[in-house]
Coordinates of C-alpha atoms in Angstrom, one line a residue:
M1 CA 77.2 124.8 175.1
S2 CA 77.2 122.6 172.0
D3 CA 75.4 123.8 168.9
G4 CA 74.8 120.2 167.7
T5 CA 77.4 120.2 165.0
V6 CA 79.4 117.0 164.6
T7 CA 83.0 117.5 163.7
A8 CA 85.6 114.9 162.6
P9 CA 88.8 114.6 164.7
A10 CA 91.8 116.6 163.6
A11 CA 93.9 113.6 162.9
A12 CA 92.4 110.4 161.5
G13 CA 93.6 107.2 162.9
P14 CA 95.6 104.7 160.9
E15 CA 93.8 102.6 158.3
P16 CA 93.1 99.1 159.7
T17 CA 95.0 96.4 158.0
R18 CA 94.0 92.9 157.1
R19 CA 96.6 90.1 156.7
N20 CA 95.3 89.2 153.3
R21 CA 93.1 91.8 151.6
K22 CA 92.8 89.5 148.6
L23 CA 91.2 86.8 150.7
D24 CA 87.7 87.3 149.2
Q25 CA 89.2 87.1 145.7
W26 CA 91.1 84.0 146.5
I27 CA 88.1 82.3 147.9
A28 CA 86.2 83.0 144.7
F29 CA 89.2 81.8 142.6
W30 CA 89.5 78.5 144.4
T31 CA 85.8 77.6 143.8
V32 CA 86.6 77.4 140.1
P33 CA 88.4 74.0 140.2
F34 CA 85.8 72.7 142.6
F35 CA 83.0 73.6 140.3
F36 CA 84.6 72.2 137.2
T37 CA 85.3 69.0 139.1
V38 CA 81.7 68.6 140.0
F39 CA 80.7 69.6 136.4
A40 CA 82.9 66.9 135.0
I41 CA 81.5 64.3 137.4
V42 CA 78.0 65.2 136.5
F43 CA 78.4 65.2 132.8
I44 CA 80.9 62.3 132.4
P45 CA 80.6 59.3 134.8
L46 CA 77.4 60.1 136.5
S47 CA 75.0 61.0 133.7
G48 CA 77.0 59.8 130.7
M49 CA 76.1 63.0 128.8
M50 CA 79.8 63.2 127.7
P51 CA 81.2 62.0 125.5
P52 CA 77.9 62.5 123.6
S53 CA 76.1 59.6 122.0
S54 CA 75.6 59.6 118.3
P55 CA 72.7 61.6 116.7
N56 CA 71.9 58.3 114.9
A57 CA 71.8 56.2 118.1
P58 CA 69.1 53.5 117.9
S59 CA 65.9 54.1 119.7
G60 CA 66.6 51.5 122.4
Q61 CA 69.9 53.2 123.3
I62 CA 68.2 56.6 123.5
L63 CA 65.5 55.2 125.8
D64 CA 68.0 53.5 128.1
F65 CA 69.9 56.8 128.3
M66 CA 66.9 58.9 129.0
H67 CA 65.5 56.5 131.6
S68 CA 68.6 56.4 133.7
R69 CA 68.0 57.3 137.3
D70 CA 71.6 58.7 137.4
L71 CA 70.4 61.5 135.2
L72 CA 68.2 62.8 138.1
I73 CA 71.0 62.5 140.6
A74 CA 73.3 64.4 138.2
C75 CA 70.7 67.2 137.8
A76 CA 70.2 67.5 141.5
L77 CA 74.0 67.8 142.0
L78 CA 74.3 70.3 139.3
V79 CA 71.5 72.4 140.7
L80 CA 73.2 72.5 144.1
T81 CA 76.5 73.7 142.6
F82 CA 75.4 75.8 139.7
G83 CA 75.7 79.0 141.6
L84 CA 79.5 78.6 141.8
A85 CA 79.8 79.0 138.0
P86 CA 79.3 82.8 138.1
L87 CA 82.2 83.1 140.6
S88 CA 84.8 82.1 138.0
N89 CA 83.5 84.7 135.5
A90 CA 83.4 87.3 138.3
V91 CA 87.1 86.6 139.0
Y92 CA 87.9 87.1 135.3
L93 CA 85.8 90.3 135.1
I94 CA 87.7 91.8 138.0
H95 CA 90.9 91.7 136.1
V96 CA 89.3 92.8 132.8
K97 CA 88.1 95.8 134.8
R98 CA 91.8 96.6 135.5
M99 CA 92.5 96.8 131.8
S100 CA 92.7 100.0 129.7
V101 CA 89.8 99.0 127.5
S102 CA 86.2 100.0 127.0
P103 CA 83.6 98.6 129.5
V104 CA 81.7 97.2 126.5
L105 CA 84.1 94.3 126.4
R106 CA 83.6 93.5 130.1
Y107 CA 79.8 93.7 129.6
S108 CA 80.0 91.5 126.6
I109 CA 81.8 88.8 128.6
M110 CA 79.2 89.1 131.4
V111 CA 76.2 88.9 129.2
G112 CA 77.8 86.1 127.1
A113 CA 78.4 84.1 130.2
M114 CA 74.8 84.4 131.3
T115 CA 73.3 83.4 128.0
G116 CA 75.8 80.7 127.4
A117 CA 75.2 79.1 130.8
I118 CA 71.4 79.1 130.3
V119 CA 71.6 77.5 126.8
G120 CA 74.6 75.3 127.2
M121 CA 74.1 74.1 130.8
L122 CA 70.6 74.5 132.0
F123 CA 68.8 73.5 128.8
P124 CA 70.6 70.1 128.5
M125 CA 70.0 69.5 132.2
F126 CA 66.3 70.1 132.0
C127 CA 65.9 68.1 128.7
F128 CA 67.7 65.1 130.0
G129 CA 66.3 65.4 133.5
L130 CA 62.8 65.8 132.2
G131 CA 63.1 62.5 130.3
A132 CA 64.2 60.6 133.4
F133 CA 61.7 62.3 135.7
R134 CA 58.6 60.7 134.3
P135 CA 59.1 57.3 132.5
G136 CA 55.8 57.4 130.7
Y137 CA 56.9 59.7 127.9
S138 CA 56.6 58.2 124.4
A139 CA 59.7 57.2 122.5
S140 CA 59.3 60.1 120.1
T141 CA 59.1 62.6 122.9
L142 CA 62.2 61.2 124.5
A143 CA 64.0 61.3 121.2
M144 CA 63.0 65.0 120.8
L145 CA 64.3 65.8 124.3
Y146 CA 67.5 63.8 123.5
D147 CA 68.1 65.9 120.3
F148 CA 67.2 69.2 122.1
G149 CA 69.6 68.4 124.9
Y150 CA 72.6 67.7 122.7
L151 CA 71.9 70.4 120.2
A152 CA 71.7 72.9 123.1
F153 CA 74.9 71.5 124.7
I154 CA 77.1 71.3 121.6
G155 CA 75.4 73.6 119.2
S156 CA 75.1 76.7 121.3
L157 CA 78.8 77.6 121.5
G158 CA 78.3 80.9 119.6
C159 CA 77.5 82.5 123.0
F160 CA 80.8 81.4 124.4
C161 CA 82.6 82.3 121.2
V162 CA 81.5 86.0 121.4
M163 CA 82.1 86.0 125.2
W164 CA 85.7 84.8 125.0
M165 CA 86.4 86.7 121.8
A166 CA 85.7 89.9 123.9
F167 CA 88.0 88.5 126.6
G168 CA 90.8 87.9 124.0
L169 CA 90.4 91.4 122.5
A170 CA 90.5 93.0 125.9
I171 CA 93.8 91.3 126.6
I172 CA 95.2 92.3 123.2
L173 CA 94.1 96.0 123.5
D174 CA 95.1 96.4 127.1
D175 CA 98.0 98.7 127.8
N176 CA 98.3 97.9 131.6
G177 CA 99.8 94.4 131.1
V178 CA 97.2 92.8 133.4
L179 CA 97.4 89.5 131.4
P180 CA 100.1 88.5 128.8
K181 CA 99.4 89.5 125.2
W182 CA 100.0 86.0 123.9
L183 CA 97.0 84.8 126.0
G184 CA 94.8 87.2 124.1
Y185 CA 95.9 85.8 120.7
Y186 CA 95.6 82.3 122.0
T187 CA 92.1 83.0 123.3
V188 CA 90.9 84.5 120.0
W189 CA 92.3 81.6 118.0
Q190 CA 90.8 79.1 120.3
Y191 CA 87.3 80.4 120.1
V192 CA 87.4 80.9 116.4
T193 CA 87.5 77.1 116.4
E194 CA 84.2 77.0 118.3
L195 CA 82.5 78.1 115.0
M196 CA 82.9 74.5 114.0
A197 CA 80.0 73.7 116.3
A198 CA 77.5 75.3 113.9
P199 CA 77.4 72.3 111.5
V200 CA 75.9 70.1 114.2
W201 CA 72.5 71.4 113.1
I202 CA 73.1 70.0 109.6
S203 CA 75.4 67.0 110.0
K204 CA 74.3 63.8 111.8
T205 CA 77.4 61.8 110.9
G206 CA 81.1 62.5 110.3
P207 CA 83.5 64.9 111.9
F208 CA 80.9 67.7 112.1
A209 CA 78.2 65.8 114.0
W210 CA 77.7 66.7 117.6
N211 CA 79.9 63.7 118.6
G212 CA 82.3 64.2 115.7
L213 CA 86.1 64.4 115.6
L214 CA 86.3 68.2 114.9
T215 CA 83.1 69.4 116.4
F216 CA 83.5 67.7 119.8
W217 CA 86.8 66.0 120.3
F218 CA 89.1 68.6 118.7
A219 CA 87.2 71.5 120.4
I220 CA 87.2 69.8 123.9
V221 CA 91.0 69.2 123.8
L222 CA 91.6 72.8 122.8
Y223 CA 89.2 74.1 125.4
G224 CA 90.5 72.0 128.2
S225 CA 94.1 73.1 127.7
W226 CA 93.1 76.7 127.2
Q227 CA 91.1 76.7 130.4
V228 CA 94.0 75.5 132.4
I229 CA 96.3 78.1 130.9
V230 CA 93.9 80.9 131.6
Y231 CA 93.4 79.7 135.2
V232 CA 97.2 79.9 135.8
C233 CA 97.4 83.4 134.2
I234 CA 94.5 84.6 136.4
F235 CA 96.3 83.1 139.5
R236 CA 99.4 85.1 138.6
S237 CA 97.4 88.3 138.0
I238 CA 95.7 88.0 141.4
R239 CA 99.1 87.4 143.1
N240 CA 100.7 90.4 141.3
Q241 CA 97.8 92.8 141.7
P242 CA 99.0 95.8 143.8
D243 CA 97.0 96.4 147.0
D244 CA 96.2 100.0 146.0
E245 CA 94.2 98.7 143.1
L246 CA 91.9 96.7 145.4
E247 CA 88.4 98.0 145.8
N248 CA 87.7 96.5 149.2
R249 CA 88.7 99.6 151.2
W250 CA 88.4 99.8 154.9
P251 CA 86.9 102.9 156.6
V252 CA 89.4 105.1 158.3
E253 CA 89.3 104.9 162.1
G254 CA 87.8 108.0 163.8
S255 CA 85.9 109.1 160.8
V256 CA 82.3 110.2 161.4
V257 CA 79.6 108.4 159.4
R258 CA 76.6 110.7 159.1
P259 CA 73.1 109.2 158.7

């Protein structure tokens, strides 16, 4: 007669296998180029937000830009795909977690990504989209939204500077060799240059204006090349990650799950 005790079998069955246990990580990884492609379409040909117009643009040019119907289409497209942005940061954070560094660096990257996306992506979208949504706004209101949008977009890079500075330091201090050390030094150097965005709040003309040679063009060339290099290094890190480091464990066959 049974006393109601549930016992596990003497020998557990073999652990189920999956052909590619990194499939979920690869799916998240391959959304990154898709999102950045949509991001580029939204900000360059569709809305014309990039390259940025001059802070000293004439009133007529500002009004034409803010009244563009394409701005609303761009905002709708960005809203539909904005949720993919955290996936790229999540893929990076998975590999920072593998490093022999303090969690404070990982949390700094995570919080910096959240604050940077709000100020550097959502604020410009709402400013420019708001100007196009209702054409009855006065010229002075549209000019304020125009300034607000570009100052948020170009002048808020301090969030990303701290975020990727933590990423670079994590790579440099890591003893596990998750990512190459040179990438850490390159990352720190690259994001020190983002400090050049600060003068956009002071300069309306010249190389330090929000459309200037140093503040925008130099920074965007460095950022674009750096982003491609990081993407390739993360690809290699995923490919080389041992299966025993993966956290998506399968339950053992025959084990008893108690309520």
